[in-house]
Coordinates of C-alpha atoms and ligand atoms in Angstrom, one line a residue:
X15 CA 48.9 49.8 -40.2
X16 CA 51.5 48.1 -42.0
X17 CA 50.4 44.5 -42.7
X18 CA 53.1 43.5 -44.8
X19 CA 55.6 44.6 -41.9
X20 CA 53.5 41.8 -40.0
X21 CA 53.2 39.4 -42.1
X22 CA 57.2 39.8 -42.8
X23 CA 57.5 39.7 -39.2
X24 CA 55.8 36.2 -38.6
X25 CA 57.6 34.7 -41.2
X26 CA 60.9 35.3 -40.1
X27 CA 59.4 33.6 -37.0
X28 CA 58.1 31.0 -38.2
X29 CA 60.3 29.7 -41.2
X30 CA 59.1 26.8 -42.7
X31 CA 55.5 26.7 -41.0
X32 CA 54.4 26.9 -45.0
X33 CA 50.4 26.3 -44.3
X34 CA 49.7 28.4 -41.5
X35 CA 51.5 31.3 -43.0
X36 CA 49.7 31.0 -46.2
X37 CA 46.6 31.3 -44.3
X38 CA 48.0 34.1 -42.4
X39 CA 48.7 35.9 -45.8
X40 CA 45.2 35.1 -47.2
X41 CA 43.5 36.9 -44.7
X42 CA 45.6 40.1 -44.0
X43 CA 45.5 40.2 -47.4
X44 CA 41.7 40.8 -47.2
X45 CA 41.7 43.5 -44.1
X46 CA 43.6 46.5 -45.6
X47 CA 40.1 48.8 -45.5
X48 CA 38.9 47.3 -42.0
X49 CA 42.0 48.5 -40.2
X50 CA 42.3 51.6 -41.8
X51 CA 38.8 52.2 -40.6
X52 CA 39.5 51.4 -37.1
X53 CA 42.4 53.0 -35.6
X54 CA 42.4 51.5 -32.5
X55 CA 43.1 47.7 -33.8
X56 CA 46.9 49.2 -34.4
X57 CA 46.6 50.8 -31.0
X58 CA 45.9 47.6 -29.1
X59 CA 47.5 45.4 -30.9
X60 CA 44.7 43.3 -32.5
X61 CA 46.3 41.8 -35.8
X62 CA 49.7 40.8 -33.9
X63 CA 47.6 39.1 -31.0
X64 CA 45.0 37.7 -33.1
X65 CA 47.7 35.6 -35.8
X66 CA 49.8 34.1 -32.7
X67 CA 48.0 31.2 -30.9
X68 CA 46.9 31.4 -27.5
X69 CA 49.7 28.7 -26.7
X70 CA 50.5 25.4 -28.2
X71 CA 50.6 22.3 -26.7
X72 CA 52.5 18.7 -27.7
X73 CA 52.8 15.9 -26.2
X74 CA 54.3 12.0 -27.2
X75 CA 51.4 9.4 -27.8
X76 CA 53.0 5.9 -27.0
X77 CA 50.9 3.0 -28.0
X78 CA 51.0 -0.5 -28.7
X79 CA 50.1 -2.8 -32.3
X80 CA 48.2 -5.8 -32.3
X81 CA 51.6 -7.5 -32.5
X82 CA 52.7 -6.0 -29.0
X83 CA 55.1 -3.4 -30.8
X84 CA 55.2 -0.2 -29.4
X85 CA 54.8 3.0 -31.5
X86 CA 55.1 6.4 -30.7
X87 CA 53.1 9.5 -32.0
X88 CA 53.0 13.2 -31.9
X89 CA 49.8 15.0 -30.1
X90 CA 48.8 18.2 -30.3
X91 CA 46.4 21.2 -29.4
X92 CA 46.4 24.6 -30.7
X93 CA 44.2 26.7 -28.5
X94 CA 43.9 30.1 -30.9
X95 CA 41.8 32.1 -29.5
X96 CA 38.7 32.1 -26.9
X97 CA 37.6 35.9 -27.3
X98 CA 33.8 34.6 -28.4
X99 CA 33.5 31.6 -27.0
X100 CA 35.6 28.1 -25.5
X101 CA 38.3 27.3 -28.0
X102 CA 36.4 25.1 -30.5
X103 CA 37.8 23.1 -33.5
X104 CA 38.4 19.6 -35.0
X105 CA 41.2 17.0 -34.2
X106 CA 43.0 15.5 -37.4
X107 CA 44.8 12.2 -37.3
X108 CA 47.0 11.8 -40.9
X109 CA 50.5 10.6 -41.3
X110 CA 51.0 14.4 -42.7
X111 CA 49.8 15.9 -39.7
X112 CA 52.0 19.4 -37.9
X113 CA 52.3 22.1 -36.5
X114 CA 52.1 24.4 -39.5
X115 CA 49.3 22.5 -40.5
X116 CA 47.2 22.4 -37.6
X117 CA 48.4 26.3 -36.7
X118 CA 46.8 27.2 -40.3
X119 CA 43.1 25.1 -39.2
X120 CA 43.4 27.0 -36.1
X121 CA 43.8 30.2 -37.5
X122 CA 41.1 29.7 -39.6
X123 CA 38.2 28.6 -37.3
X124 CA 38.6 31.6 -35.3
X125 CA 36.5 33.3 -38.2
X126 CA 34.9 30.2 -39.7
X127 CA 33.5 30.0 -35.9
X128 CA 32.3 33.5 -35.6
X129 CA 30.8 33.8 -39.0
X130 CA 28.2 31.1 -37.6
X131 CA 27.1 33.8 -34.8
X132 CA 27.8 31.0 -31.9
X133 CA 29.9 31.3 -29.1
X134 CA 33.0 30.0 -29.7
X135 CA 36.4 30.5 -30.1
X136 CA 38.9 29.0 -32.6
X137 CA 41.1 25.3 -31.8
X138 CA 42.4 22.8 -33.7
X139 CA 44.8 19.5 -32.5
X140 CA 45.4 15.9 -34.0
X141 CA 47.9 13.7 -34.6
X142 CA 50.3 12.2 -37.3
X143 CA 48.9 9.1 -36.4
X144 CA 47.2 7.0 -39.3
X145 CA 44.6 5.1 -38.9
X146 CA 44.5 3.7 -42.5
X147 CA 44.9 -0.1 -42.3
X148 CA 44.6 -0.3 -38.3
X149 CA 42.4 -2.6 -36.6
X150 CA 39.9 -1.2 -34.6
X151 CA 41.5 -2.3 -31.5
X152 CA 44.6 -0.4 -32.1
X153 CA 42.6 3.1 -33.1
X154 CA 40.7 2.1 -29.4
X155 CA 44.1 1.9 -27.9
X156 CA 45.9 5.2 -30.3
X157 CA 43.1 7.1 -29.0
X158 CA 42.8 6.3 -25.2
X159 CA 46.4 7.0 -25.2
X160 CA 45.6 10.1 -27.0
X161 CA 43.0 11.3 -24.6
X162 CA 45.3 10.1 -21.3
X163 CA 47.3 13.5 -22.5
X164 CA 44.3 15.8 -23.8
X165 CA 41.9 15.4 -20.9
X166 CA 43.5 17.9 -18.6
X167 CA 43.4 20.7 -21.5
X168 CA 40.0 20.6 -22.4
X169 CA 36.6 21.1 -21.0
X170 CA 33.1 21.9 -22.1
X171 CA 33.7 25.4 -20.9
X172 CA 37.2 25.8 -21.9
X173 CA 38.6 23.9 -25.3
X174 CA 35.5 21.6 -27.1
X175 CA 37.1 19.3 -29.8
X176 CA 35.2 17.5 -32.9
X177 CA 36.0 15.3 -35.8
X178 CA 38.2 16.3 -38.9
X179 CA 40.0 14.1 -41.3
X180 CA 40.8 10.4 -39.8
X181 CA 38.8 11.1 -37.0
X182 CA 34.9 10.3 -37.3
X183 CA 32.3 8.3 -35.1
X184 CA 34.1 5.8 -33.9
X185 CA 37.0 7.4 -32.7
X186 CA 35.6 10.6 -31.0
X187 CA 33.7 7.2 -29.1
X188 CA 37.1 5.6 -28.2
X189 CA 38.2 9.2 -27.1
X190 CA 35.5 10.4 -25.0
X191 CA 34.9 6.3 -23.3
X192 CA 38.9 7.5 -21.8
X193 CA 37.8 11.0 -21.1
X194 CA 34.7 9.9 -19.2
X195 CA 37.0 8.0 -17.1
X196 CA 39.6 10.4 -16.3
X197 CA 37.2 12.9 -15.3
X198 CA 35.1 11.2 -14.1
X199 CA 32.1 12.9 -15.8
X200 CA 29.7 13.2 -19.0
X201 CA 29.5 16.3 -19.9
X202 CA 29.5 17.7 -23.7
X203 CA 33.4 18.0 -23.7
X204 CA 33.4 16.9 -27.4
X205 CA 30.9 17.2 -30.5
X206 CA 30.4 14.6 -33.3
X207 CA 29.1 12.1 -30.5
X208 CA 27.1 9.1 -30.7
X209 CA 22.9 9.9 -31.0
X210 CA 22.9 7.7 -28.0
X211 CA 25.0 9.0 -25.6
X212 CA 24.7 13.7 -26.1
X213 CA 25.4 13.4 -29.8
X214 CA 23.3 16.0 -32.6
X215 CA 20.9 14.0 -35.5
X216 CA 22.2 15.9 -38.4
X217 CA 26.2 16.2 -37.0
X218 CA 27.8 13.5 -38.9
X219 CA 26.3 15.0 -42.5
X220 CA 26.3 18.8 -41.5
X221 CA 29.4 19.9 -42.9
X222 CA 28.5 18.5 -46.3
X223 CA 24.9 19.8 -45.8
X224 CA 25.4 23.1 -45.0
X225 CA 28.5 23.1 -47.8
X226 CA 25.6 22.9 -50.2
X227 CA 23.4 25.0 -48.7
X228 CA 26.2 27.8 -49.4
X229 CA 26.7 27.2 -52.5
X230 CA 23.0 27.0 -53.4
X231 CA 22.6 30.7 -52.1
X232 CA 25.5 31.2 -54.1
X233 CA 24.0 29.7 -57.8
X234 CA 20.8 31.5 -56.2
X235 CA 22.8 35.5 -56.9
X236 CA 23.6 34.5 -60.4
X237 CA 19.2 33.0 -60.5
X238 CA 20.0 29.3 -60.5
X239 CA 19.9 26.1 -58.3
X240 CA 21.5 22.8 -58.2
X241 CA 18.8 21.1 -60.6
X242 CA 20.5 19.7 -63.5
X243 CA 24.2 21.0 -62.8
X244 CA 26.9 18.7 -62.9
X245 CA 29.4 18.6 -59.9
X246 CA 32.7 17.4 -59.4
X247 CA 33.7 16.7 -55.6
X248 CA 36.7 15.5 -54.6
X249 CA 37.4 13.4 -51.4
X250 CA 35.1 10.3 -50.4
X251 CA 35.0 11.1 -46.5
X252 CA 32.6 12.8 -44.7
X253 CA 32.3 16.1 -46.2
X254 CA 32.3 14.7 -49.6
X255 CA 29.9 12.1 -48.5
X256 CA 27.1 14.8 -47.1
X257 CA 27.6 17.0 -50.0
X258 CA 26.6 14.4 -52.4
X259 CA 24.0 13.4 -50.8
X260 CA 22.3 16.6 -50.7
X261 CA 23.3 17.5 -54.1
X262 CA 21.5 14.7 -55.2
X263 CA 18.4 15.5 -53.6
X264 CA 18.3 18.9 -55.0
X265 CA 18.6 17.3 -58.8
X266 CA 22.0 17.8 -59.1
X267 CA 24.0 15.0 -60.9
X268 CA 27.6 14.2 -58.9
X269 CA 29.7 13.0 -61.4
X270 CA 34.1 12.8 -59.4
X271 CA 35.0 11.2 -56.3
X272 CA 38.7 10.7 -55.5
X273 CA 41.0 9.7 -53.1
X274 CA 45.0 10.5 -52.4
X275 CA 45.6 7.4 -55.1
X276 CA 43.4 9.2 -57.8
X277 CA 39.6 10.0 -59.0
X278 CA 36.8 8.2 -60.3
X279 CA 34.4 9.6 -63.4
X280 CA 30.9 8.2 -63.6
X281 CA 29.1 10.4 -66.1
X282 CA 25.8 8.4 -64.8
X283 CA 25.7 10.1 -61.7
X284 CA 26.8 9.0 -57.9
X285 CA 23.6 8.7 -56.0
X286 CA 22.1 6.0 -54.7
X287 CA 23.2 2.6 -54.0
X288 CA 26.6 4.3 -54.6
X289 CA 26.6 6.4 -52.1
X290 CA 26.2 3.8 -49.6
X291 CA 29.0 1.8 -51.2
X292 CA 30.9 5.2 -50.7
X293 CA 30.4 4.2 -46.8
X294 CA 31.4 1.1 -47.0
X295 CA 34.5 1.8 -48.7
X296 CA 35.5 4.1 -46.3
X297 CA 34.3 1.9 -43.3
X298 CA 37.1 -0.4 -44.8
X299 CA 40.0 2.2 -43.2
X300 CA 41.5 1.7 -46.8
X301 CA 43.0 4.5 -48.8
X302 CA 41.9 4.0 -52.0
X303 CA 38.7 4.6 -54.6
X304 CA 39.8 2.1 -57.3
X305 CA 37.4 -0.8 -56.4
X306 CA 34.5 1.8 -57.2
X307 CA 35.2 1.7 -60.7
X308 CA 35.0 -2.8 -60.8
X309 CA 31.7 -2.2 -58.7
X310 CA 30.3 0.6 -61.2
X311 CA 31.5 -0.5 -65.0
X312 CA 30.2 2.8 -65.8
X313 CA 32.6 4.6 -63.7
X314 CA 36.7 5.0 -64.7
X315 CA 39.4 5.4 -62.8
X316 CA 42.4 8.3 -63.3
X317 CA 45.2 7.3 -61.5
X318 CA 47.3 9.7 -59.8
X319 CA 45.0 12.7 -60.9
X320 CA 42.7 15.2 -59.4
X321 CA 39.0 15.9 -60.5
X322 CA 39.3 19.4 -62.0
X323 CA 39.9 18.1 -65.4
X324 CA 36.4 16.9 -65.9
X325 CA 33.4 19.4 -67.5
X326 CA 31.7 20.9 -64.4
X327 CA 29.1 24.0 -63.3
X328 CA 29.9 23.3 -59.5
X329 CA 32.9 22.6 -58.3
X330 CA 33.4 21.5 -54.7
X331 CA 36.9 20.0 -53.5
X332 CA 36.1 18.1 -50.0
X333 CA 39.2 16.4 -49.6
X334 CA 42.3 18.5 -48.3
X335 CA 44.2 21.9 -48.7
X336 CA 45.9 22.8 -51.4
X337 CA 44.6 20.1 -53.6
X338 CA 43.5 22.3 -56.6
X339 CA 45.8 24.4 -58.1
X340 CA 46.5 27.3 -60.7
X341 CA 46.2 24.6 -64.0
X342 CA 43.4 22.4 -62.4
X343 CA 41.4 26.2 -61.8
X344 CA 42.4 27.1 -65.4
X345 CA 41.1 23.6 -66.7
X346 CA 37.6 24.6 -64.7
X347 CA 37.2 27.7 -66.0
X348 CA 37.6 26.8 -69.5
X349 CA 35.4 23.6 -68.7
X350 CA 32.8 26.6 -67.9
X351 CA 32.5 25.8 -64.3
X352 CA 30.3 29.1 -62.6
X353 CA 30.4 27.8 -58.7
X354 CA 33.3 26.5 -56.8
X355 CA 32.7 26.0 -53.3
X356 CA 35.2 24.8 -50.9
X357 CA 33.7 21.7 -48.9
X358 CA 37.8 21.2 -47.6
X359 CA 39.9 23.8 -45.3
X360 CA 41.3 25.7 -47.8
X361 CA 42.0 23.0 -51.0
X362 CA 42.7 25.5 -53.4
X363 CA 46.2 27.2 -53.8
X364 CA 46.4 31.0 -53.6
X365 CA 46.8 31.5 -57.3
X366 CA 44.3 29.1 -57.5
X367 CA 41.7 31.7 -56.1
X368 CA 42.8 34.2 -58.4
X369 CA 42.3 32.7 -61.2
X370 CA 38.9 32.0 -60.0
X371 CA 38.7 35.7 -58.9
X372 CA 40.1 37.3 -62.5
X373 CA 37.5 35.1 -64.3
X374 CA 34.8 36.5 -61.6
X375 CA 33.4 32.8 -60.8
X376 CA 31.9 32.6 -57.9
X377 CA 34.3 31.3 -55.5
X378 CA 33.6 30.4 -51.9
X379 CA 35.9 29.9 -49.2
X380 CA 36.0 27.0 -47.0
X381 CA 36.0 28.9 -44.0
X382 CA 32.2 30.1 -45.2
X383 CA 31.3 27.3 -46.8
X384 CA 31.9 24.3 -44.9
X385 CA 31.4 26.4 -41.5
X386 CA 28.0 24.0 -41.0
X387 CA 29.8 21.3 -39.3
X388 CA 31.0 23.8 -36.7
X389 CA 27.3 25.3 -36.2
X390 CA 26.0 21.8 -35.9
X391 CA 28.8 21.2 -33.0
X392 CA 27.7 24.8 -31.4
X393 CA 24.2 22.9 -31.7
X394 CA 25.5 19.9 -30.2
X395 CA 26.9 21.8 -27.2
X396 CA 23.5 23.9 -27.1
X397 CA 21.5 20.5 -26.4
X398 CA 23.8 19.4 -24.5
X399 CA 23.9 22.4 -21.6
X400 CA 20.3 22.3 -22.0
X401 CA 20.0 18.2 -22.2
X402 CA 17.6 18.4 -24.2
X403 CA 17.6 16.8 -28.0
X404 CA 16.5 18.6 -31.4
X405 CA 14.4 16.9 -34.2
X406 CA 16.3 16.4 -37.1
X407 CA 14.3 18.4 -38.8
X408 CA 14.9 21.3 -36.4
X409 CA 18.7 21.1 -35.9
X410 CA 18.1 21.3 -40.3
X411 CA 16.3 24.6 -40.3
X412 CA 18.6 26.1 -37.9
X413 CA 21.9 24.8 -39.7
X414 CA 20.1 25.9 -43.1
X415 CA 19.3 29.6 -41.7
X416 CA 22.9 29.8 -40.1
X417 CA 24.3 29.4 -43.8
X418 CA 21.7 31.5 -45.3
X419 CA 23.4 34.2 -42.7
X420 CA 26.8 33.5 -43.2
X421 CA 26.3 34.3 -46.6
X422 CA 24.3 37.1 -46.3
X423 CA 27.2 38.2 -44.4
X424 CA 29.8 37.8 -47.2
X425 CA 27.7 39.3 -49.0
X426 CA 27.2 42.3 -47.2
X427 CA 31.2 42.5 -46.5
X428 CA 32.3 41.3 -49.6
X429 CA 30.6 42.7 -53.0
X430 CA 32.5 45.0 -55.0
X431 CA 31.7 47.9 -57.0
X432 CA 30.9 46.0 -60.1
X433 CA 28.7 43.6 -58.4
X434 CA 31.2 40.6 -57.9
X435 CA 30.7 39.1 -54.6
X436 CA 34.5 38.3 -53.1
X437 CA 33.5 35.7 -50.7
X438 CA 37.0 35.5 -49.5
X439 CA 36.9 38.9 -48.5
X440 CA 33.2 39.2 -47.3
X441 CA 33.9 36.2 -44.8
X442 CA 37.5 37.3 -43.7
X443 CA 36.2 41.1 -42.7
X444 CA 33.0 39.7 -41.2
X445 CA 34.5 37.3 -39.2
X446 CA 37.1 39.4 -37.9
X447 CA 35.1 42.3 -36.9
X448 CA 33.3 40.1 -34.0
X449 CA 36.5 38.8 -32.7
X450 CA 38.9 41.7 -33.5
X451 CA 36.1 43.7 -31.2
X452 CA 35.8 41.6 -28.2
X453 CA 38.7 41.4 -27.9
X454 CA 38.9 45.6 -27.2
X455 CA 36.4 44.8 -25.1
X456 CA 38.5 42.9 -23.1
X457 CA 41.6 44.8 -23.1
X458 CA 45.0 42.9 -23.3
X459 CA 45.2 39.5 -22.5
Ligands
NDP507 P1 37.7 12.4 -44.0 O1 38.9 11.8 -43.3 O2 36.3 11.8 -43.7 O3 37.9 12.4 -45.6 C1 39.0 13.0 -46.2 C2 39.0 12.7 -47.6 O4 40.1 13.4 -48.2 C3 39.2 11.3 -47.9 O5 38.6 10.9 -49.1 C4 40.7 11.2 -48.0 O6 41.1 10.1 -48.7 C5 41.0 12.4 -48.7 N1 42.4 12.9 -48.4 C6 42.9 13.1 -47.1 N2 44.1 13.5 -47.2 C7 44.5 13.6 -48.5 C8 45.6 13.9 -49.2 N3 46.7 14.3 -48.6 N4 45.6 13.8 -50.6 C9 44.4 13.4 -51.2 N5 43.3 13.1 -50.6 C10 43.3 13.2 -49.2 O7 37.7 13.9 -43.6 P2 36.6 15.0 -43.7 O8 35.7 14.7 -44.8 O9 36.1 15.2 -42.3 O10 37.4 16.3 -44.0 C11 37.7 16.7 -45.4 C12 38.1 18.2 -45.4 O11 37.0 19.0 -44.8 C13 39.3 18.6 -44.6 O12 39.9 19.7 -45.2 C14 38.7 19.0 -43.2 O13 39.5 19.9 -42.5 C15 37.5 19.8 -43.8 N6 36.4 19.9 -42.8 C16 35.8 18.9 -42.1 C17 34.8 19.1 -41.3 C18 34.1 17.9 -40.6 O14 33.0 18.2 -40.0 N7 34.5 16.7 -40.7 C19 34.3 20.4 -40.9 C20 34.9 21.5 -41.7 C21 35.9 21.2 -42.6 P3 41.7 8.9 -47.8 O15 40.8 8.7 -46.7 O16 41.7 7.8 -48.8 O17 43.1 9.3 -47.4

């Protein structure tokens, strides 16, 4: 099969869509051997049907300030693909927010979602809303005017939506409060609830969890742990926030946070009392990590820069794609970083991996890595059906084993003759296999 004809193909129709086509690339990229070995992928179809979206929806969010202005917003849903399960997948409010952006998310937890052996298909929607600065009241009224539009495309059997960046707690409460009333029912329609009212104990830190969890099997191939390494992680939200937190408790020292106005050093150590300034920070709706460094006088602040300049063994960028790039991978290797794993969807560049690649670091990809938030949703939807509610100690051990297997499963798909694990390989084939194969099994649709 000629994937370069695809790819080629999709470009010229979608010009300009820069992020989902870069995703695109990165996987076909990775499938040459699987679709030579199975013929009958080319004769039905599967790589052209499995890159387009099920169908794409927008619609205009109007909404009104504290002042009584109006403002109006873009919405969307990309429902990718339900071969395996509902269509499942985050919704992201950011000012930089569209369709190539949320196409490329979507694309991507279509195998993120079957690596976690769950049922579920691959979604992804948002807004270019920003909630940085906004009162509460006007995120309550951005996202009931959000969900007067959504509610008639989802359903807990059809399209299940979560968090992502900009949209935590609080404002998958506002959105599922409007949903409850339009449909007049409480059902597990979105993940990342309340512990109160159908939410999972373990949801809101799962992503980061499990993030650590990979990367720990990861350290484990070359006979090392966390104990003693120091990290870098980027971002302050709720992967980073997770990730830190476990790192810590496995004796690692966290030593970067950052945000989009630059990143904050504190050889000491983030751990702690820290941490739970971290949340409070971020509670604030503000943009910024400066004040960490008056709080901390240990801690200084890089304006402007990324993390990747600082000495490292782990690397793990939880902020936002494409935020590491050739140099800052370059400045890591020769920092003598062995681990990068990718908390964020996709935060490092293409060249970016292959530097990581030449240099044979161990490199995981988001899509494997930070594929615990997902599971913990899948969870979340499990207790729901059932209404029952897990221990947090059981919903652990089953998001710990699900990354143990998603590993195992790069693993299996992805090491090379001279040992090296390609992670982004093992994770693209195994994902695709499951989906690319019900699909046959359910002919052309
Ligand atoms: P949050 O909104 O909680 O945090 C995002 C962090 O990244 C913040 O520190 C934010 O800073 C920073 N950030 C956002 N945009 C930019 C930007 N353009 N430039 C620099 N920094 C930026 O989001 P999450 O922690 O939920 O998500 C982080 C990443 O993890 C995303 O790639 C997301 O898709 C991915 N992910 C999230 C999952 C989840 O369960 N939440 C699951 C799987 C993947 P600031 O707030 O100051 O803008």
């Amino acid at each position: 099969m000629n994937l370069e004809k695809i790819m080629n193909d999709l470009e010229k129709k979608h010009p300009g869509e820069l992020e989902y086509l870069q995703a695109v690339r990165e996987v076909l990229e990775t499938l040459e051997d699987v679709v030579e070995q199975n013929p009958q992928f080319e004769a039905n179809g599967i790589i052209e049907r499995i890159i387009e979206p099920d169908r794409v929806l927008t619609f205009k969010v109007p909404w009104v300030d504290d002042d009584g202005k109006v403002h109006v917003n873009l919405g969307y849903r990309v429902q990718f693909n339900n071969a395996i399960g509902p269509y499942k997948g985050g919704l992201r409010f950011h000012p930089s927010v569209n369709l190539s952006i949320l196409k490329f998310l979507g694309f991507e937890q279509i195998f993120k979602n079957s690596l976690t052996t769950l049922p579920m298909g691959g979604g992804k929607g948002g807004s270019d809303f920003d909630p940085k600065g906004k009162s509460d009241s006007e995120i309550m009224r951005f996202c009931q005017a959000f969900m007067l539009e959504l509610w008639r495309l989802i359903g807990p059997e059809t399209d299940v939506p979560a968090g992502d960046i900009g949209v935590g707690g609080k404002e998958i409460g506002f959105m599922y409060g409007m949903y409850k009333k339009l449909a007049r029912e409480h059902v597990g329609v979105l993940t990342g609830k309340g512990l109160n009212w159908g939410g999972s104990l373990i949801r809101p830190e799962a992503t980061g969890f499990g993030a650590v969890y990979f990367a720990q099997e990861m350290l484990g191939t070359k006979n090392t742990d966390f104990e003693g390494k120091i990290v870098a992680v980027s971002g302050f939200g709720n992967v980073a926030w997770g990730a830190i937190s476990k790192i810590t408790e496995l004796g690692g020292k966290v030593v970067t946070i950052s945000g989009p106005d630059g990143y904050i050093y504190d050889p000491e150590g983030i751990s702690g009392e820290k941490i739970q300034y971290l949340l409070e920070l971020r509670a604030s709706n503000q943009d910024i990590v400066k004040p960490y460094s008056y709080e901390f006088p240990g801690a200084q602040f890089h304006a402007g820069k990324h993390p990747w300049e600082v000495k490292c063994d782990v690397a793990m960028p939880c902020a936002t794609q494409n935020e590491l790039g050739k140099e800052d991978a370059e400045n890591l290797v020769k920092n003598g970083v062995m681990c990068v794993a990718e908390g964020a969807n996709m935060p490092s560049t293409p060249e970016a991996v292959d530097t990581f690649k030449k240099h044979k670091i161990l490199f995981g990809p988001g899509k494997a890595v930070n594929a615990g938030g997902v599971a913990t949703s899948g969870l979340e939807m499990t207790q729901n059906s059932m209404k029952i509610a897990w221990s947090r100690e059981e919903v652990d051990a089953r998001l710990h084993e699900i990354m143990k297997n998603i590993h195992a499963a790069c693993v299996a798909h992805g090491t090379q003759e001279d040992g090296y694990i390609d992670y982004v390989k093992g994770a693209n084939v195994a994902g695709f296999l499951k989906v690319a194969n019900a699909m046959m099994d359910q002919g052309v649709v």
